[in-house]
């Protein structure tokens, strides 16, 4: 906060999704705050000449990374080469790079005056670490919803930012079956689940704080108790972590901790066995 922006550089043209205001509007703007909306990162800045506040918003997609650098080179980056997609340089020479491996970049950068105009932001559900996300908020989201709790937790339109990995973690910590019907939770269960969501996400942020981007992936994996650990031992009860796979994703869980010891039906598997 308070840093003055020197310039934003586009190294891969497809990542900038907006053209008004132009990127040059960032020159001399003063950062007034940063926040997260789901998987969008928002840097708010006051333009040098006054006027409406600017929002430089990024979505890292699946493979994008943000790397903070204390000192960036003076010369602009070369376009279209390597993993660099976007660079923001501050007047003091520090800044960050947004990178994504591969030639086709899926990460996105937007420069707007109203963040709600970005497709996907307006549709996002509440942010779980926002103080406004109370047990009542969660109860309201679950009420009358006759779908599995796992699907509700990872749906960005209902609750922003939990996603597939952390919904596995939340349900394991809450000792709840991923197949539980959302609408069937008692008030006590909603309150317990709410506390676990806050605890799990807060812990995840605490672990990633101050780590270089290259260590983040490793650290995320190390901090997960069930997600991505099929066949390993549950750290709580010693049972073997199981998996149910779907067409485009999979969930992991512990039967002893979450489903009374009974393995969940895997529709794909049972279809194969018929
Ligand atoms: Zn267990």
Short mmCIF file of C-alpha atoms and ligand atoms in Angstrom, two decimals:
data_model
loop_
_atom_site.label_atom_id
_atom_site.label_comp_id
_atom_site.label_asym_id
_atom_site.label_seq_id
_atom_site.Cartn_x
_atom_site.Cartn_y
_atom_site.Cartn_z
CA UNK A 1 0.00 0.00 0.00
CA UNK A 2 1.14 3.49 -0.77
CA UNK A 3 3.49 2.25 -3.47
CA UNK A 4 3.56 4.23 -6.68
CA UNK A 5 3.11 2.24 -9.89
CA UNK A 6 5.63 2.85 -12.63
CA UNK A 7 4.24 0.68 -15.40
CA UNK A 8 2.45 -2.50 -16.34
CA UNK A 9 4.03 -4.56 -19.11
CA UNK A 10 2.22 -7.07 -21.28
CA UNK A 11 4.54 -9.88 -22.32
CA UNK A 12 1.74 -11.96 -23.83
CA UNK A 13 -1.01 -9.95 -25.51
CA UNK A 14 -3.85 -12.38 -24.97
CA UNK A 15 -3.72 -12.01 -21.17
CA UNK A 16 -5.01 -8.41 -21.11
CA UNK A 17 -8.78 -8.65 -21.40
CA UNK A 18 -9.69 -4.94 -21.27
CA UNK A 19 -8.59 -1.83 -23.21
CA UNK A 20 -10.39 1.02 -21.44
CA UNK A 21 -8.83 2.52 -19.38
CA UNK A 22 -5.52 1.85 -21.12
CA UNK A 23 -2.63 0.28 -19.22
CA UNK A 24 -0.78 3.60 -19.33
CA UNK A 25 -3.37 4.97 -16.85
CA UNK A 26 -1.44 3.03 -14.17
CA UNK A 27 1.61 5.27 -14.49
CA UNK A 28 2.02 7.24 -11.27
CA UNK A 29 -1.05 5.69 -9.63
CA UNK A 30 -0.80 5.04 -5.88
CA UNK A 31 -1.83 1.63 -4.54
CA UNK A 32 -4.61 2.02 -1.98
CA UNK A 33 -5.29 -1.61 -1.17
CA UNK A 34 -5.31 -5.22 -2.27
CA UNK A 35 -8.07 -7.76 -1.85
CA UNK A 36 -9.25 -11.09 -3.14
CA UNK A 37 -12.60 -11.98 -4.69
CA UNK A 38 -12.75 -15.74 -5.18
CA UNK A 39 -9.78 -16.49 -7.38
CA UNK A 40 -9.45 -12.89 -8.55
CA UNK A 41 -6.76 -10.68 -7.01
CA UNK A 42 -7.64 -6.98 -6.97
CA UNK A 43 -5.09 -4.17 -6.65
CA UNK A 44 -6.83 -0.84 -6.16
CA UNK A 45 -4.97 2.33 -7.10
CA UNK A 46 -5.62 6.07 -7.17
CA UNK A 47 -4.67 7.46 -10.60
CA UNK A 48 -1.98 10.15 -10.72
CA UNK A 49 -4.31 12.73 -12.23
CA UNK A 50 -7.22 11.94 -9.91
CA UNK A 51 -10.52 10.55 -11.12
CA UNK A 52 -12.11 7.16 -10.63
CA UNK A 53 -10.03 4.56 -8.76
CA UNK A 54 -8.38 1.91 -10.92
CA UNK A 55 -8.55 -1.82 -10.29
CA UNK A 56 -5.84 -4.02 -11.69
CA UNK A 57 -7.39 -7.47 -11.41
CA UNK A 58 -5.77 -10.81 -12.16
CA UNK A 59 -7.06 -14.34 -12.38
CA UNK A 60 -4.24 -16.86 -12.32
CA UNK A 61 -6.31 -19.73 -13.79
CA UNK A 62 -4.96 -23.19 -13.05
CA UNK A 63 -1.33 -22.85 -13.94
CA UNK A 64 -0.57 -19.18 -13.37
CA UNK A 65 1.76 -17.88 -10.68
CA UNK A 66 2.48 -14.52 -9.11
CA UNK A 67 6.07 -13.92 -8.10
CA UNK A 68 7.01 -10.87 -6.06
CA UNK A 69 10.42 -9.43 -6.87
CA UNK A 70 12.31 -6.86 -4.81
CA UNK A 71 14.14 -5.58 -7.84
CA UNK A 72 13.00 -5.77 -11.45
CA UNK A 73 15.18 -5.01 -14.46
CA UNK A 74 14.87 -1.49 -15.88
CA UNK A 75 14.29 -2.59 -19.44
CA UNK A 76 10.83 -3.83 -20.49
CA UNK A 77 10.45 -7.61 -20.80
CA UNK A 78 10.53 -9.22 -24.24
CA UNK A 79 7.08 -10.09 -25.51
CA UNK A 80 5.99 -13.60 -26.40
CA UNK A 81 8.98 -15.41 -24.92
CA UNK A 82 8.88 -17.88 -22.05
CA UNK A 83 6.47 -18.12 -19.15
CA UNK A 84 6.19 -14.37 -18.41
CA UNK A 85 2.72 -13.00 -19.18
CA UNK A 86 2.53 -9.71 -17.29
CA UNK A 87 4.80 -7.55 -15.15
CA UNK A 88 3.91 -4.74 -12.80
CA UNK A 89 6.77 -2.49 -11.83
CA UNK A 90 6.65 0.04 -9.02
CA UNK A 91 8.54 3.34 -9.01
CA UNK A 92 10.94 1.96 -6.38
CA UNK A 93 12.00 -0.86 -8.75
CA UNK A 94 10.14 -3.67 -6.97
CA UNK A 95 7.13 -5.41 -8.49
CA UNK A 96 5.76 -8.74 -9.54
CA UNK A 97 5.64 -11.07 -12.51
CA UNK A 98 2.65 -13.14 -13.54
CA UNK A 99 3.86 -16.31 -15.21
CA UNK A 100 2.32 -19.36 -16.78
CA UNK A 101 4.13 -22.23 -18.46
CA UNK A 102 3.19 -23.15 -22.01
CA UNK A 103 2.50 -21.07 -25.08
CA UNK A 104 -1.24 -20.74 -24.52
CA UNK A 105 -1.74 -18.49 -21.48
CA UNK A 106 -4.98 -18.86 -19.59
CA UNK A 107 -4.31 -16.34 -16.86
CA UNK A 108 -6.12 -13.04 -17.26
CA UNK A 109 -5.43 -9.40 -16.43
CA UNK A 110 -8.09 -6.69 -16.35
CA UNK A 111 -7.78 -2.94 -15.79
CA UNK A 112 -11.17 -1.51 -14.85
CA UNK A 113 -12.76 1.21 -12.76
CA UNK A 114 -15.54 -1.12 -11.55
CA UNK A 115 -14.54 -4.64 -10.61
CA UNK A 116 -18.12 -5.89 -10.93
CA UNK A 117 -17.91 -5.37 -14.71
CA UNK A 118 -15.44 -8.28 -15.00
CA UNK A 119 -17.20 -11.44 -16.17
CA UNK A 120 -17.12 -14.00 -13.38
CA UNK A 121 -16.63 -11.50 -10.55
CA UNK A 122 -20.25 -10.36 -10.34
CA UNK A 123 -21.43 -13.97 -10.26
CA UNK A 124 -19.19 -14.95 -7.33
CA UNK A 125 -20.65 -16.02 -4.02
CA UNK A 126 -19.56 -14.50 -0.70
CA UNK A 127 -15.92 -14.66 0.36
CA UNK A 128 -15.59 -17.03 3.36
CA UNK A 129 -12.92 -14.97 5.14
CA UNK A 130 -15.00 -11.80 4.87
CA UNK A 131 -16.44 -10.94 8.33
CA UNK A 132 -19.84 -10.74 6.60
CA UNK A 133 -19.67 -14.53 6.02
CA UNK A 134 -21.40 -15.71 9.21
CA UNK A 135 -23.00 -19.05 10.16
CA UNK A 136 -26.28 -17.45 9.05
CA UNK A 137 -24.80 -16.74 5.60
CA UNK A 138 -23.78 -20.38 5.29
CA UNK A 139 -27.15 -21.56 6.57
CA UNK A 140 -28.83 -19.40 3.91
CA UNK A 141 -26.68 -20.93 1.17
CA UNK A 142 -27.42 -24.51 2.29
CA UNK A 143 -31.11 -24.08 3.04
CA UNK A 144 -33.36 -25.97 0.66
CA UNK A 145 -30.43 -27.04 -1.49
CA UNK A 146 -30.96 -30.69 -2.32
CA UNK A 147 -27.48 -31.29 -3.66
CA UNK A 148 -24.37 -32.85 -2.18
CA UNK A 149 -22.39 -30.67 0.23
CA UNK A 150 -19.17 -31.28 -1.72
CA UNK A 151 -20.66 -29.67 -4.83
CA UNK A 152 -21.96 -26.69 -2.86
CA UNK A 153 -18.59 -25.98 -1.24
CA UNK A 154 -16.68 -25.97 -4.52
CA UNK A 155 -19.25 -23.94 -6.46
CA UNK A 156 -17.71 -20.45 -6.86
CA UNK A 157 -21.14 -18.93 -7.44
CA UNK A 158 -22.30 -20.07 -3.99
CA UNK A 159 -19.12 -19.57 -1.93
CA UNK A 160 -16.08 -17.98 -3.54
CA UNK A 161 -12.61 -19.40 -3.30
CA UNK A 162 -12.83 -22.82 -1.61
CA UNK A 163 -12.45 -24.99 -4.71
CA UNK A 164 -11.91 -28.71 -5.12
CA UNK A 165 -8.86 -29.30 -2.90
CA UNK A 166 -10.02 -27.30 0.10
CA UNK A 167 -13.56 -28.65 -0.04
CA UNK A 168 -12.05 -32.13 0.49
CA UNK A 169 -10.04 -30.73 3.40
CA UNK A 170 -13.00 -28.91 4.95
CA UNK A 171 -15.22 -32.00 4.81
CA UNK A 172 -12.50 -34.22 6.29
CA UNK A 173 -11.90 -31.75 9.14
CA UNK A 174 -15.67 -31.49 9.69
CA UNK A 175 -15.97 -35.32 9.67
CA UNK A 176 -18.74 -35.00 7.10
CA UNK A 177 -19.54 -37.12 4.07
CA UNK A 178 -19.08 -35.33 0.73
CA UNK A 179 -22.42 -36.87 -0.26
CA UNK A 180 -24.39 -35.28 2.62
CA UNK A 181 -27.39 -33.41 1.32
CA UNK A 182 -26.72 -29.69 1.87
CA UNK A 183 -30.24 -29.02 3.10
CA UNK A 184 -30.05 -31.80 5.72
CA UNK A 185 -27.48 -30.14 8.00
CA UNK A 186 -28.66 -29.23 11.49
CA UNK A 187 -27.97 -25.76 12.90
CA UNK A 188 -25.12 -27.20 15.02
CA UNK A 189 -23.61 -28.86 11.96
CA UNK A 190 -23.81 -25.62 9.97
CA UNK A 191 -22.02 -23.75 12.77
CA UNK A 192 -19.34 -26.45 13.03
CA UNK A 193 -18.86 -26.48 9.24
CA UNK A 194 -18.61 -22.68 9.21
CA UNK A 195 -15.87 -22.79 11.86
CA UNK A 196 -13.97 -25.48 9.93
CA UNK A 197 -14.15 -23.47 6.65
CA UNK A 198 -12.69 -20.38 8.36
CA UNK A 199 -10.06 -22.46 10.18
CA UNK A 200 -8.95 -24.41 7.11
CA UNK A 201 -8.63 -21.36 4.87
CA UNK A 202 -6.93 -19.25 7.54
CA UNK A 203 -4.42 -22.02 8.17
CA UNK A 204 -3.77 -22.36 4.42
CA UNK A 205 -3.09 -18.63 4.07
CA UNK A 206 -0.82 -18.67 7.13
CA UNK A 207 1.26 -21.45 5.61
CA UNK A 208 1.67 -19.74 2.25
CA UNK A 209 2.52 -16.34 3.76
CA UNK A 210 5.99 -15.17 2.84
CA UNK A 211 6.80 -18.17 0.66
CA UNK A 212 8.30 -17.82 -2.78
CA UNK A 213 5.95 -18.87 -5.55
CA UNK A 214 8.17 -21.84 -6.34
CA UNK A 215 7.57 -23.21 -2.84
CA UNK A 216 3.82 -22.59 -2.83
CA UNK A 217 2.81 -25.73 -4.72
CA UNK A 218 4.93 -27.92 -2.46
CA UNK A 219 3.60 -26.19 0.63
CA UNK A 220 -0.01 -26.52 -0.50
CA UNK A 221 0.41 -30.25 -1.06
CA UNK A 222 2.22 -30.70 2.27
CA UNK A 223 -0.62 -28.96 4.12
CA UNK A 224 -3.38 -31.12 2.67
CA UNK A 225 -4.61 -34.06 4.79
CA UNK A 226 -6.78 -35.94 2.29
CA UNK A 227 -6.83 -34.15 -1.04
CA UNK A 228 -4.48 -35.82 -3.55
CA UNK A 229 -3.55 -38.48 -0.97
CA UNK A 230 -5.51 -41.53 -2.14
CA UNK A 231 -3.94 -44.73 -0.81
CA UNK A 232 -2.08 -42.87 1.95
CA UNK A 233 -2.90 -43.12 5.65
CA UNK A 234 -5.35 -40.73 7.30
CA UNK A 235 -3.38 -38.66 9.81
CA UNK A 236 -6.38 -38.60 12.16
CA UNK A 237 -7.47 -42.25 12.35
CA UNK A 238 -5.00 -44.36 10.34
CA UNK A 239 -7.55 -45.60 7.77
CA UNK A 240 -6.59 -45.57 4.08
CA UNK A 241 -7.69 -42.47 2.16
CA UNK A 242 -10.17 -43.32 -0.58
CA UNK A 243 -11.22 -41.66 -3.79
CA UNK A 244 -14.32 -41.26 -5.92
CA UNK A 245 -13.62 -40.18 -9.48
CA UNK A 246 -15.87 -38.29 -11.84
CA UNK A 247 -15.54 -37.44 -15.51
CA UNK A 248 -13.37 -34.36 -14.93
CA UNK A 249 -12.36 -34.47 -11.27
CA UNK A 250 -11.98 -36.67 -8.22
CA UNK A 251 -12.64 -36.31 -4.52
CA UNK A 252 -10.67 -37.89 -1.70
CA UNK A 253 -12.00 -38.72 1.75
CA UNK A 254 -11.51 -40.92 4.79
CA UNK A 255 -14.32 -43.43 5.32
CA UNK A 256 -13.64 -43.86 9.06
CA UNK A 257 -13.62 -40.10 9.71
CA UNK A 258 -16.40 -39.10 7.36
CA UNK A 259 -18.80 -41.85 6.37
CA UNK A 260 -19.03 -44.15 9.38
CA UNK A 261 -16.46 -46.49 7.84
CA UNK A 262 -18.59 -47.19 4.78
CA UNK A 263 -16.90 -46.50 1.42
CA UNK A 264 -18.85 -44.18 -0.86
CA UNK A 265 -20.40 -45.56 -4.02
CA UNK A 266 -18.28 -44.82 -7.06
CA UNK A 267 -20.72 -44.75 -9.95
CA UNK A 268 -18.07 -45.12 -12.59
CA UNK A 269 -16.58 -48.11 -10.81
CA UNK A 270 -19.95 -49.80 -10.21
CA UNK A 271 -20.88 -49.31 -13.85
CA UNK A 272 -17.68 -51.10 -14.85
CA UNK A 273 -18.44 -53.99 -12.53
CA UNK A 274 -22.00 -54.54 -13.77
ZN1 LIG B 1 -9.58 -40.75 9.07
#
